[in-house]
Short mmCIF file of C-alpha atoms and ligand atoms in Angstrom, two decimals:
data_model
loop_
_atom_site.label_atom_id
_atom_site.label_comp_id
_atom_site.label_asym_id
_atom_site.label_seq_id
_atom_site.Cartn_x
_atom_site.Cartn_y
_atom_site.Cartn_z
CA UNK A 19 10.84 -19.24 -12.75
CA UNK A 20 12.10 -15.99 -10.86
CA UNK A 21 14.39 -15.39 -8.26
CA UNK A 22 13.71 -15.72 -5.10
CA UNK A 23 15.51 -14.09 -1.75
CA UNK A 24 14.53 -17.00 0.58
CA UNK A 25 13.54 -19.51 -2.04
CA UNK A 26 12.75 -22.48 0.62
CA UNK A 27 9.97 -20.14 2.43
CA UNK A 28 8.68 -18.59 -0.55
CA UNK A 29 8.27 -21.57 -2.80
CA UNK A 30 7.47 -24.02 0.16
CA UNK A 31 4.35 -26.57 -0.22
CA UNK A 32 1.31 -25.28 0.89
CA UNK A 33 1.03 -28.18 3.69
CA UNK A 34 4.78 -27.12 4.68
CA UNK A 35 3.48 -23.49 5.00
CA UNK A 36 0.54 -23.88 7.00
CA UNK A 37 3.09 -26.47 9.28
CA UNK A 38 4.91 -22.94 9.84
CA UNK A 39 1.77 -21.17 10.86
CA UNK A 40 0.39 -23.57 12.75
CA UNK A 41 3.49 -23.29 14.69
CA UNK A 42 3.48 -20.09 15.34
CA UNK A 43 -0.03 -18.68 16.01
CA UNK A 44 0.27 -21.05 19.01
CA UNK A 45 3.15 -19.27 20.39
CA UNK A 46 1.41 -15.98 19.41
CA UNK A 47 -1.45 -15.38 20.75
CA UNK A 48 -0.01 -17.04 23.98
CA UNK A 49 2.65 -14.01 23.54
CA UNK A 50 0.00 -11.21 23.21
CA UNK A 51 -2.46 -12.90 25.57
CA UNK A 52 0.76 -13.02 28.03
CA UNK A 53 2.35 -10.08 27.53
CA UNK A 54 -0.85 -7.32 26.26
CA UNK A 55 -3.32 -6.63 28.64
CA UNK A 56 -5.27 -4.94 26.79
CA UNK A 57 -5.90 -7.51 24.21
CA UNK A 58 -5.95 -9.97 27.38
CA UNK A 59 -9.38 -8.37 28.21
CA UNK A 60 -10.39 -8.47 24.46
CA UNK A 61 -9.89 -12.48 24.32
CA UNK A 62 -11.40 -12.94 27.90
CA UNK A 63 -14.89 -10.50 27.04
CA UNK A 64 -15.09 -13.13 24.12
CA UNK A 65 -14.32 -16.38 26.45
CA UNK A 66 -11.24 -17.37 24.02
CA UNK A 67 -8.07 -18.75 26.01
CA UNK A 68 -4.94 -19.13 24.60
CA UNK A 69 -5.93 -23.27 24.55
CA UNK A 70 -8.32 -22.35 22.01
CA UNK A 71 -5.84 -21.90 19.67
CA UNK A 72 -4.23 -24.84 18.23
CA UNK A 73 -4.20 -23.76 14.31
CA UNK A 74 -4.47 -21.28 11.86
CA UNK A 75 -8.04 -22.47 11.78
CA UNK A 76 -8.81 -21.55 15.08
CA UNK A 77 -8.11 -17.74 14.57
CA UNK A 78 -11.44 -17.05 13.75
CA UNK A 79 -12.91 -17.36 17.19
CA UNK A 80 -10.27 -14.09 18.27
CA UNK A 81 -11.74 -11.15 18.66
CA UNK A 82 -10.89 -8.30 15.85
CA UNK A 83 -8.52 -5.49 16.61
CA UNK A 84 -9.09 -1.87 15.35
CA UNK A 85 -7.57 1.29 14.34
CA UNK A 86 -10.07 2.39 17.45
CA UNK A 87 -8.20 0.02 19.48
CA UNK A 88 -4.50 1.26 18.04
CA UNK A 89 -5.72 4.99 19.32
CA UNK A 90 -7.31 4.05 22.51
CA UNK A 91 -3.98 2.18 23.24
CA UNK A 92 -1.70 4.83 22.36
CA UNK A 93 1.33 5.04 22.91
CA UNK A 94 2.31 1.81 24.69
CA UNK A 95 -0.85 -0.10 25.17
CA UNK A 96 -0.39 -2.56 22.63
CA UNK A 97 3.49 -2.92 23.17
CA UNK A 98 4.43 -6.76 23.60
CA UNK A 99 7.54 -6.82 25.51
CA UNK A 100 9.49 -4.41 27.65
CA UNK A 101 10.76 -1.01 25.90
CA UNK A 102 14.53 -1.61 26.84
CA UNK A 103 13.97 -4.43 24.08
CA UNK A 104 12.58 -2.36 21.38
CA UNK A 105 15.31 -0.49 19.13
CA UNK A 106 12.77 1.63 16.66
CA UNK A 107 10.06 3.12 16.43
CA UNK A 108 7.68 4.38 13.30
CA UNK A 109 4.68 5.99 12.85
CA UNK A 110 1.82 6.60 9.87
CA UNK A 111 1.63 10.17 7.88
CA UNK A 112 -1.90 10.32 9.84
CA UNK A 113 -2.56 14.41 9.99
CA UNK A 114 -5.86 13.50 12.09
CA UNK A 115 -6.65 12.10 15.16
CA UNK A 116 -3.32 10.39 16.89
CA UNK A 117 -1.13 8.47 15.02
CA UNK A 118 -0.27 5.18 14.83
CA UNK A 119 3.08 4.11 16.85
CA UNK A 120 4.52 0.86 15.85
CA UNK A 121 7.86 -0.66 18.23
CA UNK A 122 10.39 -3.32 16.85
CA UNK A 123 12.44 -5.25 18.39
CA UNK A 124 16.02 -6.22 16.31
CA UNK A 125 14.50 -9.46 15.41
CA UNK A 126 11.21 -7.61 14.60
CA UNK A 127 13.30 -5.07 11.92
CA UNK A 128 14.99 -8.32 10.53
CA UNK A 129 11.72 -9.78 9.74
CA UNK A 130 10.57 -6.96 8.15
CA UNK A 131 13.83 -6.14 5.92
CA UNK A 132 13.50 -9.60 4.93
CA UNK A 133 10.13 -9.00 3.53
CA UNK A 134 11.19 -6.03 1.67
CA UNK A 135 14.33 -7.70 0.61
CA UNK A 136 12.14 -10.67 -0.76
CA UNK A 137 10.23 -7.50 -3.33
CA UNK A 138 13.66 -6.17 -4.26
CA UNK A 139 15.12 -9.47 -4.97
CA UNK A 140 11.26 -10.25 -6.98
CA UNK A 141 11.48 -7.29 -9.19
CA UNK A 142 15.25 -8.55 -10.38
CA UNK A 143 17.01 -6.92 -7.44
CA UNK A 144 20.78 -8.56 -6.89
CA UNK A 145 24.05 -7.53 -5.30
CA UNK A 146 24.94 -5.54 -8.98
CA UNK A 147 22.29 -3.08 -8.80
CA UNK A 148 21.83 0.44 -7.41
CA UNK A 149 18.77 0.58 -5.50
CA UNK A 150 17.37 4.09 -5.33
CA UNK A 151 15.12 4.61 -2.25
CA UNK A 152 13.32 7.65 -2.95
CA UNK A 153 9.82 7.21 -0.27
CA UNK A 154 10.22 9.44 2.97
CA UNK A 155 12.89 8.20 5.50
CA UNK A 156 12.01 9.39 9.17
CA UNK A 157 8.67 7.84 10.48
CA UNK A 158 7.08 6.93 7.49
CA UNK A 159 7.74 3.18 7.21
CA UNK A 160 8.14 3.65 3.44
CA UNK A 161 11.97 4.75 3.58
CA UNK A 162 13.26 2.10 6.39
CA UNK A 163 11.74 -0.94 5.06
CA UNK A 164 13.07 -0.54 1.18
CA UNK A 165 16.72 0.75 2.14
CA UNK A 166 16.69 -2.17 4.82
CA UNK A 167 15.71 -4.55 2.09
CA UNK A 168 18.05 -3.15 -0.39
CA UNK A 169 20.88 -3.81 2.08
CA UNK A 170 20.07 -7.31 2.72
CA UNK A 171 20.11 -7.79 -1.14
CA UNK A 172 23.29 -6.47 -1.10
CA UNK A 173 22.54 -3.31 -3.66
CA UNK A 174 24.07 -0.33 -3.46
CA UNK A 175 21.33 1.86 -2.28
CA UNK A 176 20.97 5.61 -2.48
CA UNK A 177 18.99 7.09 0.38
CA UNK A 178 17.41 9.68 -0.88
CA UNK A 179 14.08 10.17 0.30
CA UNK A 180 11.33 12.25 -1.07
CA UNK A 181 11.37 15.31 -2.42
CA UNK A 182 14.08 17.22 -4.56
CA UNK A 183 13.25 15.97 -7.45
CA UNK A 184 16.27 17.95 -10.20
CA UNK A 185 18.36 16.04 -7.64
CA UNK A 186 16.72 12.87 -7.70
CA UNK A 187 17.41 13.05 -11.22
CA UNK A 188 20.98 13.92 -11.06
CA UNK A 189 22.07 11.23 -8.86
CA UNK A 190 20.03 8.53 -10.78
CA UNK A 191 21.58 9.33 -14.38
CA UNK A 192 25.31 9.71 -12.85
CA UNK A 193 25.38 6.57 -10.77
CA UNK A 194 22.70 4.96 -13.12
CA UNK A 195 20.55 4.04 -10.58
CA UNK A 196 18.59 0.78 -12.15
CA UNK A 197 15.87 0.00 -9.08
CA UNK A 198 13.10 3.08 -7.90
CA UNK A 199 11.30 2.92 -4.61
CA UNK A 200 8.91 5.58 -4.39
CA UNK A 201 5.00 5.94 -4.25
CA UNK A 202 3.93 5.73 -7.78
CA UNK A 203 2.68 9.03 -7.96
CA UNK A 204 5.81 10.34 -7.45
CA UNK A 205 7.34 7.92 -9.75
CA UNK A 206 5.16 9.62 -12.43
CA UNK A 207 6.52 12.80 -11.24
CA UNK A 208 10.22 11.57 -11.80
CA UNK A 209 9.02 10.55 -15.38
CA UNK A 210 7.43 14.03 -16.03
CA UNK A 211 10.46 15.79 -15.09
CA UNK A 212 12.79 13.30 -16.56
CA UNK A 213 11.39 14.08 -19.86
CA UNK A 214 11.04 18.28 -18.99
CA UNK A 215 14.70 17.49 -18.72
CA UNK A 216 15.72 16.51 -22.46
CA UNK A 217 16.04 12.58 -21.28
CA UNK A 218 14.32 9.56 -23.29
CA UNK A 219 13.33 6.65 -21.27
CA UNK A 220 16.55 4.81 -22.54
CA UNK A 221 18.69 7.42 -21.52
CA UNK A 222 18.49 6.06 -17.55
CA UNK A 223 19.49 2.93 -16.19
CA UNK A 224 16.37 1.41 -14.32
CA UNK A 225 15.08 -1.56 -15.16
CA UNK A 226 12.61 -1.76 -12.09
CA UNK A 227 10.42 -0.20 -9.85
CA UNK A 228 9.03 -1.11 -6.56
CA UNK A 229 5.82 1.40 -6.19
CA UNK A 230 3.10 1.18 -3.26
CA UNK A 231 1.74 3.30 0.33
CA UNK A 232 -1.26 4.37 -2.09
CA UNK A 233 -3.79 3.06 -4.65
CA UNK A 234 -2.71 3.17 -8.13
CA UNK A 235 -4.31 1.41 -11.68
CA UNK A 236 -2.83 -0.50 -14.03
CA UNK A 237 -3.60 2.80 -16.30
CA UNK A 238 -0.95 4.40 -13.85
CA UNK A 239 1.51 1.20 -14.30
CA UNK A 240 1.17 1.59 -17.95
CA UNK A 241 2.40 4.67 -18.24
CA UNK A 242 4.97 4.84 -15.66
CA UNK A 243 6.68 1.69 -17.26
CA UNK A 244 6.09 3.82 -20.76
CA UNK A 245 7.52 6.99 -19.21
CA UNK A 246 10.78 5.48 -16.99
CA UNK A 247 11.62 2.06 -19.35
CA UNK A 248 10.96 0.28 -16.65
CA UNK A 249 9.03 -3.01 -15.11
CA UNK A 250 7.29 -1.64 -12.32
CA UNK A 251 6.29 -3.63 -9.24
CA UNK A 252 3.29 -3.03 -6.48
CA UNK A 253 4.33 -3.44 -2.84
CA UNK A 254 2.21 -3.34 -0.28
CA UNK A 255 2.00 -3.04 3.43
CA UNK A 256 0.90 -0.61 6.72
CA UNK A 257 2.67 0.92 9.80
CA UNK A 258 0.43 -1.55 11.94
CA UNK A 259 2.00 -4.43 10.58
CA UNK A 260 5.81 -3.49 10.30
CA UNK A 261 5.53 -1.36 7.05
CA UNK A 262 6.18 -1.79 3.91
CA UNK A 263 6.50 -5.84 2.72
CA UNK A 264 3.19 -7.59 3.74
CA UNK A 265 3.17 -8.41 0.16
CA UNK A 266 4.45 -7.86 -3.22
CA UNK A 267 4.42 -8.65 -6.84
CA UNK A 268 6.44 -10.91 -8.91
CA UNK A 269 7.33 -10.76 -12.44
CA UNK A 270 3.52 -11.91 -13.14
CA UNK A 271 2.48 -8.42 -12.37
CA UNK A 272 -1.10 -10.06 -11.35
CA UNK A 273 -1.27 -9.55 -7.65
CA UNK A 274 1.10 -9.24 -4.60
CA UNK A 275 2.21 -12.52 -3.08
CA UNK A 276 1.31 -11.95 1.21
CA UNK A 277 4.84 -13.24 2.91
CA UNK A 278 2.59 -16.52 4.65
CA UNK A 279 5.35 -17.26 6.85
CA UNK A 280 4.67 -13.80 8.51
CA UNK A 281 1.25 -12.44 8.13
CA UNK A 282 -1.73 -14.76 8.29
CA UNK A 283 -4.45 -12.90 6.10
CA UNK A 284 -8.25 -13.04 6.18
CA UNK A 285 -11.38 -11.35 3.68
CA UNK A 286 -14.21 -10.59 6.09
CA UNK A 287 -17.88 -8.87 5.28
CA UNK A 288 -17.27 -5.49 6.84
CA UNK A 289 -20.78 -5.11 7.80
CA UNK A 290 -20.79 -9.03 9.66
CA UNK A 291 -17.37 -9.65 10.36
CA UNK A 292 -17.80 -13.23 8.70
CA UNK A 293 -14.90 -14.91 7.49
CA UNK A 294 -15.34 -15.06 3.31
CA UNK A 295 -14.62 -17.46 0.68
CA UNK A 296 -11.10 -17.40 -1.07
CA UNK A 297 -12.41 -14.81 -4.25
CA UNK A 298 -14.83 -12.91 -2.02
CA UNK A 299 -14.11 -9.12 -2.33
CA UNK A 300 -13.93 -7.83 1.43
CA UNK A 301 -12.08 -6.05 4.21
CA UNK A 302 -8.35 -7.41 4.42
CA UNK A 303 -7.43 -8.59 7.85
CA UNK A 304 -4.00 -9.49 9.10
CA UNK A 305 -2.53 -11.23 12.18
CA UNK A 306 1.12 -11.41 12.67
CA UNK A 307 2.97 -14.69 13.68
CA UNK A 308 6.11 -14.13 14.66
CA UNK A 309 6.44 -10.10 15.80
CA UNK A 310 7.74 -9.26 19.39
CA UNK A 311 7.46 -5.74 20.27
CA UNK A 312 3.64 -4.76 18.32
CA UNK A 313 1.84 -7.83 17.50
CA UNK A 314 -0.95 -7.38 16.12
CA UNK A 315 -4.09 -10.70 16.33
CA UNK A 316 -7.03 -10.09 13.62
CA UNK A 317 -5.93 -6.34 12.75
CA UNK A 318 -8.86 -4.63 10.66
CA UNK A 319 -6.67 -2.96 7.83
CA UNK A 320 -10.36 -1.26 6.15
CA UNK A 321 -8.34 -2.46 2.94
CA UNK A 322 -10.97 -4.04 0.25
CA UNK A 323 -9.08 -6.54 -1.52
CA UNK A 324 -9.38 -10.24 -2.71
CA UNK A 325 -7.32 -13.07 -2.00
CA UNK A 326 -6.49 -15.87 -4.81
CA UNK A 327 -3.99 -18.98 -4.20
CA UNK A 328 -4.28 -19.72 -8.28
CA UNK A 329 -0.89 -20.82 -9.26
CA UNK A 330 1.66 -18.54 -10.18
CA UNK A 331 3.82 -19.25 -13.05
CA UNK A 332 6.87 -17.59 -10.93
CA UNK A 333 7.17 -20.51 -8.65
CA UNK A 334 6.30 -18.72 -5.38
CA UNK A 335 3.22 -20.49 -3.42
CA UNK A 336 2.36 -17.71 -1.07
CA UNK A 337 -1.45 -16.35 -1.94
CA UNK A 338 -2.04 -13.51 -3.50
CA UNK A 339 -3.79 -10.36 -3.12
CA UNK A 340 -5.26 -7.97 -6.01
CA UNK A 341 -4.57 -4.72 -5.99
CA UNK A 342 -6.55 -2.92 -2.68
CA UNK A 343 -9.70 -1.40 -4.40
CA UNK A 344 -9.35 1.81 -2.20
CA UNK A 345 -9.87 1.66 1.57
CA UNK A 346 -13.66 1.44 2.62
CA UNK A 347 -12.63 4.93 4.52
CA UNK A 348 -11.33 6.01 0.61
CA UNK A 349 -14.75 5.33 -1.26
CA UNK A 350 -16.98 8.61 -1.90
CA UNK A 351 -20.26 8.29 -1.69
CA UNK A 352 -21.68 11.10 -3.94
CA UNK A 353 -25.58 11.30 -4.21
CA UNK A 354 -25.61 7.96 -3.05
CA UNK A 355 -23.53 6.62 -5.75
CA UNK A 356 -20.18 4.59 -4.58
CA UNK A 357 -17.21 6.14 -6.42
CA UNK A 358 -13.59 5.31 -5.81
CA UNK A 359 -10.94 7.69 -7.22
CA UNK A 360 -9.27 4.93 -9.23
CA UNK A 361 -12.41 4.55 -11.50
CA UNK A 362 -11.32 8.10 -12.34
CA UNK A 363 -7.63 7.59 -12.95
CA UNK A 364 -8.61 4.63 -15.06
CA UNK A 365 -10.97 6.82 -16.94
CA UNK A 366 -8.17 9.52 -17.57
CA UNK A 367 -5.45 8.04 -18.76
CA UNK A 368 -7.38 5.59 -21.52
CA UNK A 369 -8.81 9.04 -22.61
CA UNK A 370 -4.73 9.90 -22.89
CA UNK A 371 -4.99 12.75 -20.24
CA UNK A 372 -2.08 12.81 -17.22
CA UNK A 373 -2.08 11.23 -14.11
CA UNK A 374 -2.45 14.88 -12.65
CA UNK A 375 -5.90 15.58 -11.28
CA UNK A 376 -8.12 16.42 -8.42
CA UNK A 377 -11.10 15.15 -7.19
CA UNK A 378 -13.14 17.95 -5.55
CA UNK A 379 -16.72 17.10 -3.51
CA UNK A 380 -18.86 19.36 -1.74
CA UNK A 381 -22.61 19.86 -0.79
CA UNK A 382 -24.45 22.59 -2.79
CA UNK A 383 -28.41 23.24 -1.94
CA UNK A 384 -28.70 19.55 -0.10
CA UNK A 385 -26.98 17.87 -2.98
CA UNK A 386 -23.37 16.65 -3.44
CA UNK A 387 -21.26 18.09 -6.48
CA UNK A 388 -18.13 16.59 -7.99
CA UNK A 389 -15.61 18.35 -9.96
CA UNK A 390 -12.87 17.10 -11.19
CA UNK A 391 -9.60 19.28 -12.17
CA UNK A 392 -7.51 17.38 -14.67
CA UNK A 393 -4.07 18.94 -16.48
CA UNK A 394 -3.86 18.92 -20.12
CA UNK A 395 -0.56 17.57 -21.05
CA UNK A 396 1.77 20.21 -22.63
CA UNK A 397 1.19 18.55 -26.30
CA UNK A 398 -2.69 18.50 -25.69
CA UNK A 399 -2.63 22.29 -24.52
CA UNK A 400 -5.17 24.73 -26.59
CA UNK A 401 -6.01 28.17 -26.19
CA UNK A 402 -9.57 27.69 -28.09
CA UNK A 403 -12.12 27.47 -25.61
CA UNK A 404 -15.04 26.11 -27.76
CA UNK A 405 -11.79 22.70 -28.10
CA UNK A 406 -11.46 22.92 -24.62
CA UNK A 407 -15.39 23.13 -23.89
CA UNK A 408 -15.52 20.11 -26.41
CA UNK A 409 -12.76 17.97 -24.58
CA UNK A 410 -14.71 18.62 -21.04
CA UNK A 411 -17.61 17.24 -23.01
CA UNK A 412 -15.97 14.27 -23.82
CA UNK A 413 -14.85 13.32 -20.40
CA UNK A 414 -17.56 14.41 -19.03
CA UNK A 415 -19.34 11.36 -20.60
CA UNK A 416 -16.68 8.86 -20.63
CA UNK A 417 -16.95 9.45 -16.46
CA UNK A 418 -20.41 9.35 -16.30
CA UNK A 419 -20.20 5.64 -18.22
CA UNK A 420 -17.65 4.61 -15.45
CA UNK A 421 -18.82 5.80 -12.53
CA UNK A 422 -22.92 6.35 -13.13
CA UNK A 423 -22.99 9.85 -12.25
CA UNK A 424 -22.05 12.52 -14.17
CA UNK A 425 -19.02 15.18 -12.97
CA UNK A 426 -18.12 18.09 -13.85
CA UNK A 427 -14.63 18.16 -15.75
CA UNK A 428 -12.62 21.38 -15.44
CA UNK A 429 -9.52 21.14 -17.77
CA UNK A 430 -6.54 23.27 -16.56
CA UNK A 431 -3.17 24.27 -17.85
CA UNK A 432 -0.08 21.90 -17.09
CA UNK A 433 1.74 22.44 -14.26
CA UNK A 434 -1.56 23.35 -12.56
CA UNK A 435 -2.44 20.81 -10.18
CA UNK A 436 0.13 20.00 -7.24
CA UNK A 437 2.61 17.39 -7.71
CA UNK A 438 3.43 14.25 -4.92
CA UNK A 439 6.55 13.27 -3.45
CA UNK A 440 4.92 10.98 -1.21
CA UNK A 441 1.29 9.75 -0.53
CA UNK A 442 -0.45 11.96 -3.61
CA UNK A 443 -3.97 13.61 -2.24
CA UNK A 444 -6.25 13.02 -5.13
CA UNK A 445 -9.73 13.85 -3.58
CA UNK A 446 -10.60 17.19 -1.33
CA UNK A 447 -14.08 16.66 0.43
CA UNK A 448 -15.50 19.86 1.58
CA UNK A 449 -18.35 18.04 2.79
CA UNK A 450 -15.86 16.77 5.91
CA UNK A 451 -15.92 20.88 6.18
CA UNK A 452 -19.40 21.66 6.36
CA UNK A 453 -20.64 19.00 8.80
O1 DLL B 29 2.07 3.11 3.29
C1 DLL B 29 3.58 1.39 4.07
C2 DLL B 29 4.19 1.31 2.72
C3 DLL B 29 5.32 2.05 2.42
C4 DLL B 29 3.67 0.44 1.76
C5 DLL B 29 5.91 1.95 1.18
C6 DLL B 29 4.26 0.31 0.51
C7 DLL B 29 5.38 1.08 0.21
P1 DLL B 29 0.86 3.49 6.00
O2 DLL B 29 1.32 4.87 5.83
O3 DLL B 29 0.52 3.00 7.37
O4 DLL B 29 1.95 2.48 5.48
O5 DLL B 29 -0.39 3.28 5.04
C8 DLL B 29 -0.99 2.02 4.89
O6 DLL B 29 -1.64 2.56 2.63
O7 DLL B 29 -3.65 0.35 4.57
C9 DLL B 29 -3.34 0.98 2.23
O8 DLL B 29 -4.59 1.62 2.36
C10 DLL B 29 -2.35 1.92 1.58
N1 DLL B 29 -1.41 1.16 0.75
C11 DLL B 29 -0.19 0.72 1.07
N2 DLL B 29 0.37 0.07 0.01
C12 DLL B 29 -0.55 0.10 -1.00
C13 DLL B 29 -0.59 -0.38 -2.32
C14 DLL B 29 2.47 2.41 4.20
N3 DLL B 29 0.42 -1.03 -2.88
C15 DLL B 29 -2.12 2.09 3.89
N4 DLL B 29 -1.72 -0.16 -3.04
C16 DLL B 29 -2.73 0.74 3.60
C17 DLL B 29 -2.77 0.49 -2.51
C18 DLL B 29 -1.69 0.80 -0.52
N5 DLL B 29 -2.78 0.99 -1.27
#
């Protein structure tokens, strides 16, 4: 048995949960249908009232909401109650198209440090640790919602933000920071230059690390926990829905626990729409229950995930989502073949290779290519080409095993492929460029 930041909520029954949401859908949708007119017109093209909704149950007959919708609605379209009540704003790291705007009210950035607070406090987080919030403060969600959290749980915290990294490393050995918040490829980065820098893993203080904003393996886990010392944690969660805190992992380390009392999750058929199974693998979709300022009914995330409500040995009841398998917008379809980069990652570091790579895609003569760019650690380095043209060889087929196609595998000095402070960007598709 863990410990828990709310421990009545997060290990209540499941009849005393769904008591909670039953409550509060009610009052939501009757707050959106109320106080968003464009979601108004959504719920009256489909012939839903607010008297439809009585339960949990019920919020299948709402109608879905979009990222379209989010753009079409920009800025304050989807806004729930007057501005003079909101106190923030953040945004995604979108570089296309318009971004995504997201209010809160005070009572909406409680909720939502709550959340976070409830991962800090799962990963062993309590009023005698430093917390070390290293994601991007500003818009990004990533920054707010972890130093918010870390407050709550009473840590000191160290806002550092991204980027910096020789000082990243100075602060965390001289105030022995023992809690990371960062994406995990950057926590990978901290490792790398932790050990550039002369230190062991059990030089450094950390015990924990609270890792999410992008896909990463349980390859990637592996070695980060090998390369910090540490236990390290998967958090999950989007601009649309507050940030950061949706849902996060316990000392099981086999799935994220979805804060119930909050976020009412779904698995739909992307193609249908239709509501699937507990265990089907589909499209994550989220309402909120209880937000103010940017509530958001039947939000499409485009996350593929699975939901499970098997019992965890921590003691929390809240179900629990697997690791996203790469947004449906994420998967490459390369002559034909599906392909998600973390069937590459996974293939890379069991071969012992880095986490440092790019995926590169283009069209040649009417048919796609992939190459992929991966770093040779310092140790594996050799100027010998016929090792090196042996060692593409190699991965060459291990890939083709995982993924069914075969890529071409360009090895390439350390230090050669760009390293991530934030959200890493594995793949480059020139395709996108052609068409
Ligand atoms: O990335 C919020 C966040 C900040 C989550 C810090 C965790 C830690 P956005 O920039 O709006 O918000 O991106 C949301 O990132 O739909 C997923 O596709 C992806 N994502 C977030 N967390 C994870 C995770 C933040 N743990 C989008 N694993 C989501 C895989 C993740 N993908």
């Amino acid at each position: 048995m863990g410990n828990y930041y709310q421990p009545e909520i997060e290990t209540a029954s499941r009849e005393k949960i769904l008591e909670i949401q039953n409550e509060k859908i009610v009052k939501q949708v009757r707050h959106v249908y109320e106080n968003v007119p464009y979601y108004k017109k959504l719920m009256d093209e489909k012939g839903v009232t607010p008297d439809d909704i009585k339960s949990v149950d019920d919020i299948k007959k709402l109608p879905f909401l979009t990222k379209a919708d989010l753009r079409e609605a920009y800025p304050y379209g989807l806004l729930g109650t007057d501005l003079k009540n909101c106190v923030r704003i953040q945004s995604t790291s979108g570089t296309t198209g318009k971004r995504v705007v997201a209010f809160y009210t005070q009572h909406d950035i409680d909720l939502w440090e709550d959340c976070c607070a409830r991962a800090i406090v799962a990963a062993g987080g309590t009023n005698e640790d430093v917390c070390q919030v290293c994601y991007g403060y500003g818009l990004f969600t990533g920054g707010a919602g972890l130093h918010g959290g870390s407050h709550k749980v009473g840590c000191l915290t160290l806002p550092m933000s991204s980027g910096n990294t020789d000082r990243q490393i100075q602060f965390m050995m001289d105030l022995g920071s023992t809690i990371l918040c960062c994406t995990p490829s950057y926590a990978a980065y901290i490792g790398e230059s932790l050990a550039e820098a002369g230190y062991s893993p059990s030089d450094n203080k950390l015990k924990a690390g609270i890792f999410g904003a992008e896909p990463w393996t349980e390859e990637m886990r592996r070695s980060i926990e090998k390369s910090l010392g540490i236990k390290a944690y998967d958090i999950y969660g989007l601009t649309e829905t507050s940030g950061p805190g949706v849902s996060f992992e316990c000392e099981e380390q086999t799935g994220m626990h979805i804060n119930e009392d909050h976020f009412y999750a779904e698995i739909i058929d992307p193609e249908t729409g239709e509501v699937l199974p507990e265990g089907s693998k589909g499209e994550l979709v989220f309402t909120s229950l209880d937000k103010e300022a940017f509530p958001l009914l039947r939000y499409r995330t485009r996350d593929i995930c699975v939901l499970t409500r098997k019992k965890c040995s921590c003691g929390r009841t809240h179900v629990k989502m697997c690791k996203p398998m790469g947004r449906s917008d994420d998967m490459l379809i390369i002559r034909g073949v599906n392909v998600f980069p973390s069937q590459i990652e996974t293939v890379l570091l069991n071969e012992g290779y880095t986490p440092n790579y790019q995926i590169i895609v283009d069209r040649v003569n009417n048919s796609d290519t992939l190459d992929i760019n991966v770093e040779f650690a310092p140790d594996q380095f050799s100027d010998k080409v016929s090792d090196t043209q042996s060692k593409e060889k190699a991965l060459e087929g291990a890939m083709r095993t995982m993924l069914g196609i075969g890529p071409k595998v360009h090895l390439v000095p350390p230090k050669s492929v760009i390293r991530s402070e934030g959200k890493a960007v594995r793949v480059i598709d020139k395709r996108k460029l052609h068409d």
